[in-house]
Coordinates of N, CA, C and O in Angstrom, one line a residue:
M1 N 16.0 1.1 4.7 CA 14.9 0.1 4.7 C 14.1 0.6 3.6 O 13.0 -0.4 3.4
E2 N 14.0 1.7 3.2 CA 13.1 2.4 2.5 C 13.1 1.7 1.1 O 12.1 1.2 0.3
F3 N 14.2 1.2 0.5 CA 14.5 0.4 -0.7 C 13.7 -0.7 -0.6 O 13.1 -1.3 -1.6
L4 N 13.5 -1.4 0.5 CA 12.8 -2.7 0.5 C 11.3 -2.5 0.4 O 10.8 -3.2 -0.4
A5 N 10.8 -1.3 0.6 CA 9.3 -1.0 0.5 C 9.0 -0.8 -1.1 O 7.9 -1.0 -1.5
E6 N 10.2 -0.4 -1.8 CA 10.1 -0.2 -3.2 C 10.0 -1.3 -4.2 O 9.5 -1.4 -5.2
L7 N 10.4 -2.4 -3.6 CA 10.5 -3.8 -4.1 C 9.3 -4.4 -4.5 O 8.4 -4.1 -3.7
S8 N 9.0 -5.2 -5.4 CA 7.9 -6.0 -5.7 C 7.7 -7.0 -4.6 O 8.8 -7.3 -3.8
S9 N 6.6 -7.6 -4.7 CA 6.3 -8.4 -3.6 C 7.0 -9.6 -3.5 O 7.8 -10.3 -2.6
W10 N 7.4 -10.4 -4.7 CA 8.2 -11.6 -4.9 C 9.6 -11.3 -4.3 O 10.2 -12.1 -4.1
E11 N 10.0 -10.0 -4.7 CA 11.4 -9.8 -4.3 C 11.7 -9.5 -2.8 O 12.6 -10.0 -2.1
I12 N 10.6 -9.2 -2.1 CA 10.7 -9.2 -0.7 C 10.5 -10.4 -0.1 O 11.3 -10.7 0.9
Y13 N 9.6 -11.3 -0.6 CA 9.4 -12.8 -0.2 C 10.9 -13.4 -0.2 O 11.6 -14.0 0.6
A14 N 11.5 -13.0 -1.6 CA 13.0 -13.6 -1.9 C 14.2 -13.2 -0.8 O 14.9 -14.2 -0.3
I15 N 13.9 -12.1 -0.6 CA 14.8 -11.7 0.5 C 14.8 -12.2 2.0 O 15.7 -12.6 2.4
V16 N 13.5 -12.2 2.5 CA 13.1 -12.8 3.6 C 13.5 -14.3 3.6 O 14.1 -14.9 4.6
C17 N 13.2 -15.0 2.6 CA 13.6 -16.3 2.3 C 15.0 -16.6 2.4 O 15.6 -17.5 3.2
G18 N 15.8 -15.6 1.9 CA 17.2 -15.8 1.7 C 17.8 -15.6 3.4 O 18.9 -16.4 3.8
L19 N 17.3 -14.6 3.9 CA 17.7 -14.4 5.4 C 17.4 -15.3 6.3 O 18.2 -15.9 7.2
L20 N 16.1 -15.9 6.1 CA 15.7 -17.0 7.2 C 16.3 -18.3 6.8 O 16.8 -19.0 7.6
G21 N 16.7 -18.7 5.5 CA 17.3 -19.8 5.2 C 18.9 -19.6 5.6 O 19.7 -20.6 6.1
G22 N 19.4 -18.6 5.5 CA 20.9 -18.2 5.9 C 21.1 -18.4 7.4 O 22.0 -19.1 7.9
L23 N 20.0 -17.9 8.1 CA 19.9 -18.0 9.6 C 19.8 -19.4 9.9 O 20.6 -20.1 11.1
G24 N 19.2 -20.3 9.2 CA 18.7 -21.6 9.3 C 20.3 -22.4 9.2 O 20.7 -23.3 9.9
I25 N 20.8 -22.1 8.2 CA 22.3 -22.7 8.1 C 23.1 -22.3 9.2 O 23.9 -23.2 9.7
L26 N 23.3 -21.0 9.5 CA 24.1 -20.6 10.7 C 23.7 -21.4 11.9 O 24.8 -21.9 12.6
F27 N 22.4 -21.5 12.4 CA 22.0 -22.0 13.6 C 22.2 -23.8 13.4 O 22.7 -24.1 14.3
G28 N 22.2 -24.2 12.2 CA 22.5 -25.4 12.2 C 24.0 -25.9 12.2 O 24.2 -26.9 13.0
V29 N 24.9 -25.0 11.9 CA 26.3 -25.3 12.2 C 26.5 -25.3 13.5 O 27.2 -26.1 14.0
I30 N 26.1 -24.2 14.4 CA 26.2 -24.1 15.6 C 25.7 -25.2 16.5 O 26.5 -25.8 17.4
A31 N 24.4 -25.5 16.1 CA 23.7 -26.7 16.9 C 24.2 -27.8 16.6 O 24.3 -28.8 17.4
R32 N 25.0 -28.2 15.5 CA 25.4 -29.3 15.2 C 26.6 -29.8 16.1 O 27.0 -31.0 16.3
K33 N 27.2 -28.7 16.6 CA 28.6 -28.9 17.6 C 27.9 -29.3 18.9 O 28.6 -30.2 19.6
K34 N 26.7 -29.0 19.2 CA 26.1 -29.4 20.6 C 25.2 -30.5 20.5 O 24.8 -31.2 21.6
V35 N 24.3 -30.6 19.5 CA 23.1 -31.4 19.4 C 23.1 -32.1 18.0 O 23.8 -31.6 17.1
A36 N 22.6 -33.5 18.0 CA 22.7 -34.2 16.8 C 21.6 -33.8 15.8 O 20.6 -34.7 15.9
I37 N 21.5 -32.7 15.2 CA 20.5 -32.2 14.4 C 21.1 -32.4 12.9 O 22.2 -31.8 12.8
P38 N 20.4 -32.8 12.0 CA 20.8 -32.7 10.6 C 20.9 -31.3 10.1 O 20.1 -30.5 10.5
L39 N 22.1 -30.9 9.4 CA 22.3 -29.5 9.1 C 21.1 -29.0 8.2 O 20.9 -27.9 8.2
S40 N 20.5 -29.7 7.4 CA 19.4 -29.4 6.3 C 18.4 -29.1 7.1 O 17.3 -28.6 6.6
V41 N 17.8 -29.4 8.4 CA 16.5 -29.3 8.9 C 16.4 -27.8 9.3 O 15.3 -27.3 8.8
L42 N 17.3 -27.2 9.8 CA 16.9 -25.8 10.2 C 16.9 -24.7 8.9 O 16.0 -24.0 9.0
P43 N 17.8 -24.9 7.8 CA 17.4 -24.0 6.8 C 16.2 -24.3 6.1 O 15.6 -23.4 5.7
L44 N 15.7 -25.6 6.2 CA 14.4 -25.9 5.6 C 13.3 -25.1 6.5 O 12.2 -24.7 6.0
L45 N 13.5 -25.3 7.6 CA 12.5 -24.6 8.4 C 12.5 -23.0 8.3 O 11.5 -22.3 8.6
G46 N 13.7 -22.4 8.3 CA 13.8 -21.2 7.8 C 13.0 -20.8 6.7 O 12.2 -19.7 6.7
V47 N 13.1 -21.6 5.5 CA 12.6 -21.2 4.4 C 11.1 -21.4 4.4 O 10.2 -20.7 3.9
A48 N 10.6 -22.5 5.4 CA 9.3 -22.6 5.2 C 8.4 -21.6 6.3 O 7.3 -21.3 6.0
M49 N 9.3 -20.8 7.1 CA 8.7 -19.8 7.8 C 8.7 -18.5 6.9 O 8.1 -17.6 7.4
T50 N 9.1 -18.3 5.8 CA 9.1 -17.3 4.9 C 7.8 -16.7 4.8 O 7.7 -15.4 5.0
T51 N 6.7 -17.3 4.3 CA 5.5 -16.8 4.0 C 4.7 -16.1 5.2 O 4.4 -15.1 5.3
P52 N 4.9 -16.8 6.4 CA 4.1 -16.1 7.5 C 4.7 -15.1 8.2 O 4.3 -14.0 8.5
V53 N 6.2 -15.1 8.0 CA 6.9 -14.0 8.7 C 6.9 -12.7 7.8 O 6.8 -11.7 8.2
T54 N 6.9 -12.9 6.3 CA 6.6 -11.9 5.5 C 5.4 -11.2 5.4 O 5.1 -10.1 5.6
E55 N 4.3 -12.2 5.7 CA 2.8 -11.6 5.6 C 2.6 -10.9 6.9 O 1.7 -10.0 7.1
Q56 N 3.0 -11.5 8.2 CA 2.6 -11.0 9.4 C 3.6 -10.1 10.0 O 3.1 -9.3 10.9
F57 N 4.7 -9.8 9.5 CA 5.6 -8.9 10.0 C 6.2 -8.0 9.1 O 6.2 -6.8 9.4
V58 N 6.9 -8.4 8.1 CA 7.5 -7.9 7.3 C 6.8 -6.7 6.3 O 6.8 -5.5 6.5
L59 N 5.6 -7.1 5.7 CA 5.0 -6.2 4.8 C 4.0 -5.5 5.6 O 3.9 -4.0 5.2
P60 N 3.4 -5.6 6.8 CA 2.9 -4.7 7.6 C 3.8 -3.7 8.3 O 3.3 -2.4 8.5
Q61 N 5.0 -4.0 8.6 CA 5.9 -3.0 9.1 C 6.3 -2.0 7.9 O 6.5 -0.7 8.2
L62 N 6.4 -2.6 6.8 CA 7.0 -1.5 5.6 C 5.8 -0.6 5.5 O 5.8 0.4 5.0
A63 N 4.3 -1.2 5.4 CA 3.5 -0.5 5.1 C 3.2 0.6 6.3 O 2.6 1.8 5.7
N64 N 3.5 0.5 7.3 CA 3.2 1.4 8.4 C 4.4 2.4 8.4 O 4.1 3.5 8.5
R65 N 5.7 2.0 8.0 CA 6.7 2.8 8.2 C 6.9 3.6 6.9 O 7.3 5.0 6.9
Y66 N 6.6 3.2 5.9 CA 6.7 3.9 4.5 C 5.3 3.8 3.7 O 5.4 3.1 2.6
P67 N 4.3 4.4 4.0 CA 3.2 4.1 3.5 C 2.7 4.5 2.1 O 2.4 4.0 1.2
L68 N 3.5 5.7 1.9 CA 3.5 6.2 0.5 C 4.3 5.6 -0.5 O 3.7 5.2 -1.6
V69 N 5.4 5.1 -0.2 CA 6.3 4.3 -1.1 C 5.6 3.0 -1.2 O 5.5 2.4 -2.5
F70 N 5.1 2.5 -0.3 CA 4.5 1.1 -0.3 C 3.0 1.2 -1.2 O 2.8 0.5 -1.9
A71 N 2.5 2.2 -1.0 CA 1.0 2.6 -1.4 C 1.4 2.9 -3.1 O 0.6 2.5 -4.1
N72 N 2.4 3.4 -3.3 CA 2.5 4.0 -4.8 C 3.4 3.1 -5.8 O 3.3 3.1 -6.9
K73 N 3.9 1.9 -5.2 CA 4.9 0.9 -5.9 C 3.9 0.0 -6.8 O 4.5 -0.2 -7.8
D74 N 2.6 0.0 -6.7 CA 2.0 -0.9 -7.8 C 1.2 0.1 -8.7 O 0.2 -0.5 -9.1
L75 N 1.6 1.4 -8.6 CA 0.8 2.3 -9.4 C 1.3 2.8 -10.8 O 2.5 2.5 -10.8
P76 N 0.8 2.8 -11.8 CA -0.8 3.1 -11.8 C -1.6 1.9 -11.8 O -1.0 0.7 -12.1
K77 N -2.7 1.9 -11.5 CA -3.5 0.8 -11.0 C -5.1 1.0 -11.5 O -5.5 2.1 -11.1
K78 N -5.5 0.2 -12.3 CA -6.9 0.3 -12.7 C -7.8 0.1 -11.9 O -7.9 -1.2 -11.2
I79 N -8.8 0.9 -11.6 CA -9.9 0.8 -10.4 C -11.2 -0.1 -11.0 O -11.6 -0.9 -10.5
D80 N -11.5 0.6 -12.0 CA -12.5 -0.1 -13.0 C -12.0 0.2 -14.4 O -11.0 0.6 -14.7
Q81 N -13.2 -0.2 -15.2 CA -12.9 0.2 -16.7 C -12.5 1.6 -17.0 O -12.0 1.7 -18.0
Q82 N -12.9 2.6 -16.4 CA -12.9 3.9 -16.7 C -11.9 4.8 -15.8 O -11.5 6.0 -15.9
T83 N -11.6 4.1 -14.6 CA -10.7 4.9 -13.6 C -9.4 4.3 -13.4 O -9.3 3.1 -13.1
T84 N -8.3 5.1 -13.2 CA -7.1 4.7 -13.1 C -6.4 5.3 -11.8 O -6.3 6.7 -12.1
L85 N -6.1 4.9 -10.8 CA -5.3 5.7 -9.8 C -3.9 5.6 -10.1 O -3.2 4.8 -10.4
K86 N -3.3 7.0 -10.3 CA -2.1 7.4 -10.9 C -1.1 7.5 -9.7 O 0.2 6.9 -10.0
K87 N -1.5 8.1 -8.5 CA -0.4 8.5 -7.6 C -1.4 8.7 -6.2 O -2.3 9.2 -6.3
I88 N -0.5 8.4 -5.1 CA -1.0 9.0 -3.9 C 0.2 9.8 -3.1 O 1.2 9.4 -3.2
D89 N -0.4 10.9 -2.6 CA 0.7 11.9 -2.1 C 0.2 12.1 -0.6 O -0.9 12.2 -0.4
L90 N 1.1 12.5 0.0 CA 0.8 12.9 1.6 C 1.7 14.0 2.1 O 3.0 13.8 1.9
T91 N 1.1 15.1 2.1 CA 1.9 16.4 2.6 C 0.9 16.9 3.7 O -0.3 17.4 3.7
D92 N 2.0 17.3 4.8 CA 1.2 18.0 6.0 C -0.1 17.5 6.3 O -1.1 18.0 6.6
S93 N -0.2 15.9 6.5 CA -1.3 15.3 6.9 C -2.5 15.3 6.0 O -3.6 15.2 6.3
I94 N -2.3 15.7 4.7 CA -3.3 15.6 3.7 C -2.6 14.6 2.8 O -2.0 14.8 2.0
Y95 N -3.7 13.5 2.7 CA -3.7 12.9 1.5 C -4.2 13.3 0.2 O -5.4 13.8 0.3
S96 N -3.6 13.1 -1.0 CA -4.2 13.4 -2.2 C -4.0 12.1 -3.1 O -3.1 11.6 -3.3
Y97 N -5.1 11.9 -3.9 CA -5.2 10.8 -4.5 C -5.5 11.2 -6.1 O -6.6 11.9 -6.3
F98 N -4.8 10.9 -7.0 CA -4.8 11.3 -8.4 C -5.3 10.4 -9.3 O -4.7 9.2 -9.4
Y99 N -6.4 10.6 -10.1 CA -7.0 9.7 -10.8 C -7.0 10.0 -12.4 O -7.2 11.2 -12.6
D100 N -7.0 9.3 -13.2 CA -7.3 9.6 -14.7 C -8.7 8.9 -14.9 O -8.8 7.6 -14.7
L101 N -9.7 9.6 -15.6 CA -10.7 9.0 -16.1 C -11.0 8.9 -17.6 O -10.3 9.7 -18.4
D102 N -11.4 7.9 -17.9 CA -11.4 7.7 -19.5 C -12.9 7.4 -19.7 O -13.5 6.5 -19.9
L103 N -13.6 8.5 -20.0 CA -15.0 8.7 -20.3 C -15.1 9.1 -21.7 O -14.5 10.1 -22.3
D104 N -16.1 8.7 -22.4 CA -16.5 9.4 -23.8 C -17.0 10.7 -23.7 O -16.8 11.4 -24.6
D105 N -17.7 11.0 -22.7 CA -18.1 12.5 -22.5 C -17.5 13.4 -21.6 O -16.5 12.8 -20.8
D106 N -17.9 14.5 -21.6 CA -17.0 15.4 -20.6 C -17.6 15.7 -19.4 O -17.4 16.5 -18.4
W107 N -18.9 14.7 -19.0 CA -19.7 15.0 -17.7 C -18.9 14.2 -16.7 O -18.3 13.0 -16.8
F108 N -18.6 15.0 -15.6 CA -18.2 14.4 -14.3 C -18.8 15.3 -13.1 O -18.5 16.5 -13.2
D109 N -19.4 14.9 -12.2 CA -20.0 15.5 -11.2 C -19.4 15.3 -9.8 O -19.6 14.1 -9.3
A110 N -18.2 16.0 -9.5 CA -17.5 15.5 -8.5 C -18.4 15.5 -7.1 O -18.3 14.5 -6.2
P111 N -19.4 16.3 -6.7 CA -20.0 16.3 -5.5 C -21.0 15.0 -5.7 O -21.1 14.5 -4.7
L112 N -21.7 14.6 -6.8 CA -22.2 13.4 -6.9 C -21.5 12.2 -6.5 O -21.8 11.3 -6.1
V113 N -20.0 12.2 -7.1 CA -19.3 11.0 -6.9 C -18.8 10.9 -5.6 O -18.8 10.1 -4.8
K114 N -18.6 12.1 -4.7 CA -18.5 12.1 -3.2 C -19.5 11.5 -2.6 O -19.3 10.6 -1.7
S115 N -20.8 12.1 -2.8 CA -21.8 11.4 -2.0 C -22.2 10.0 -2.2 O -22.5 9.3 -1.4
A116 N -21.9 9.4 -3.6 CA -22.0 8.0 -3.8 C -20.8 7.2 -3.2 O -21.2 6.0 -2.8
Q117 N -19.8 7.8 -2.9 CA -18.6 7.1 -2.5 C -18.2 7.4 -0.9 O -17.4 6.5 -0.4
L118 N -18.9 8.3 -0.3 CA -18.4 8.7 0.9 C -18.6 7.4 2.1 O -17.7 7.6 2.9
S119 N -19.5 6.8 2.0 CA -19.3 5.6 2.9 C -18.2 4.7 3.0 O -17.5 4.4 3.8
D120 N -18.1 4.3 1.8 CA -16.6 3.5 1.6 C -15.4 4.4 1.9 O -14.4 4.0 2.4
L121 N -15.1 5.8 1.3 CA -14.2 6.6 1.6 C -14.0 6.6 3.2 O -12.8 6.6 3.7
C122 N -15.1 6.8 3.9 CA -15.1 7.1 5.4 C -14.5 5.7 6.0 O -13.8 5.8 7.1
N123 N -15.0 4.7 5.4 CA -14.6 3.3 6.2 C -12.9 3.2 6.2 O -12.1 2.9 7.0
S124 N -12.4 3.7 4.9 CA -10.9 3.6 5.1 C -10.1 4.9 5.6 O -9.2 4.7 6.0
L125 N -10.9 6.0 5.6 CA -10.2 7.2 6.1 C -10.3 7.4 7.6 O -9.4 8.1 8.3
L126 N -11.4 7.0 8.2 CA -11.6 7.2 9.4 C -10.5 6.7 10.7 O -10.1 7.6 11.4
P127 N -9.8 5.5 10.3 CA -8.8 5.3 11.2 C -7.6 6.2 11.1 O -6.9 6.6 12.0
K128 N -7.4 6.9 9.8 CA -6.2 7.6 9.7 C -6.7 9.0 10.4 O -5.6 9.7 10.8
F129 N -8.0 9.5 10.2 CA -8.4 10.8 11.0 C -8.4 10.7 12.4 O -7.8 11.4 13.0
V130 N -8.7 9.5 13.1 CA -8.6 9.2 14.3 C -7.1 9.4 14.9 O -7.1 9.8 16.0
S131 N -6.5 8.6 14.3 CA -5.1 8.4 14.6 C -4.2 9.7 14.4 O -3.1 9.9 15.0
G132 N -4.8 10.8 13.7 CA -4.1 11.9 13.4 C -3.1 11.8 12.1 O -2.5 12.9 11.8
E133 N -3.2 10.6 11.6 CA -2.2 10.4 10.5 C -2.7 11.4 9.3 O -1.9 11.8 8.6
A134 N -4.0 11.7 9.3 CA -4.3 12.5 8.2 C -5.7 13.5 8.7 O -6.1 13.1 9.6
S135 N -5.7 14.6 8.1 CA -6.8 15.3 8.6 C -7.7 15.8 7.4 O -8.6 16.5 7.6
L136 N -7.2 15.5 6.1 CA -8.0 15.7 5.1 C -7.5 14.7 3.8 O -6.3 14.5 3.8
A137 N -8.4 14.4 3.0 CA -8.1 13.7 1.8 C -8.7 14.3 0.6 O -9.9 14.6 0.6
N138 N -8.1 14.5 -0.4 CA -8.3 15.0 -1.5 C -8.3 14.2 -2.7 O -7.4 13.2 -2.8
Y139 N -9.3 14.0 -3.5 CA -9.5 13.2 -4.8 C -9.6 14.2 -5.9 O -10.3 15.0 -6.2
I140 N -8.4 13.9 -6.9 CA -8.5 14.5 -7.8 C -8.6 13.9 -9.3 O -7.9 12.8 -9.2
Y141 N -9.6 14.1 -9.9 CA -9.9 13.2 -11.2 C -9.4 14.0 -12.3 O -9.9 15.4 -12.5
Q142 N -8.7 13.5 -13.3 CA -8.5 14.1 -14.5 C -9.1 13.7 -15.6 O -9.1 12.2 -15.9
L143 N -10.0 14.3 -16.5 CA -10.6 13.9 -17.4 C -10.6 15.0 -18.6 O -10.7 16.0 -18.6
K144 N -10.1 14.2 -19.8 CA -9.6 15.1 -20.9 C -9.0 16.6 -20.6 O -9.5 17.4 -21.3
G145 N -8.0 16.4 -19.8 CA -7.1 17.7 -19.6 C -7.8 18.7 -18.4 O -7.0 19.6 -18.0
K146 N -9.0 18.4 -17.9 CA -9.6 19.1 -17.0 C -9.5 18.3 -15.4 O -9.8 17.1 -15.6
D147 N -9.1 19.1 -14.4 CA -9.1 18.6 -13.2 C -10.5 18.7 -12.5 O -11.2 19.8 -12.4
Y148 N -11.2 17.6 -11.8 CA -12.3 17.8 -11.0 C -11.9 17.1 -9.7 O -11.0 16.2 -9.6
S149 N -12.3 17.9 -8.6 CA -11.9 17.2 -7.2 C -12.9 17.4 -6.2 O -13.9 18.1 -6.3
F150 N -12.8 16.7 -5.0 CA -13.5 16.8 -3.8 C -12.5 16.6 -2.6 O -11.7 15.7 -2.9
S151 N -13.1 16.9 -1.5 CA -12.1 16.6 -0.3 C -13.2 16.1 0.7 O -14.4 16.0 0.8
V152 N -12.5 15.2 1.6 CA -13.1 14.5 2.8 C -12.4 14.8 3.8 O -11.1 14.7 4.0
D153 N -13.1 15.3 5.0 CA -12.4 15.3 6.2 C -13.4 14.6 7.4 O -14.3 13.9 7.0
S154 N -12.8 14.7 8.7 CA -13.6 13.9 9.5 C -14.9 14.3 9.9 O -15.7 13.4 10.1
S155 N -15.1 15.7 9.7 CA -16.7 16.0 9.6 C -17.4 15.2 8.9 O -18.7 15.2 9.0
D156 N -16.9 14.9 7.7 CA -17.9 14.1 6.6 C -18.3 12.9 6.9 O -18.9 12.1 6.4
C157 N -17.4 12.2 8.1 CA -17.7 10.9 8.3 C -18.3 10.7 9.7 O -18.0 9.6 10.2
L158 N -18.9 11.7 10.1 CA -19.5 11.6 11.6 C -20.7 10.8 11.2 O -21.6 11.0 10.3

């Protein structure tokens, strides 16, 4: 099922639509022998259920089961004019976020960036810390060939 998490959103919707439509045809054929239901109603009902089923069940299940595959499939991603998220990694409950910075000067102050973003970072990381999914998050910024980094753990979010 990991291959499904690597697919684009429209491909996931298309697969769910095909499966639900196919099930609608199958149930329509079975039901037609017992109940006078037009064969076309159940496949259309299956197709109509594609969006809610995909958004409420399939995508959350994929995100929970394969968080890294799901998170990395749309990368690299521009965060703002100067920052691009390149990759997310998870090793031994340590998340690492890798960014490229496109700045004109060589100035970058990792502690200042951490303090400015800590509230937002904690909002997204705290559930991972509480559940035990993550014990630490590393933020690695690359600027003109040099790496700058900082880390956030649960004690930062108290």
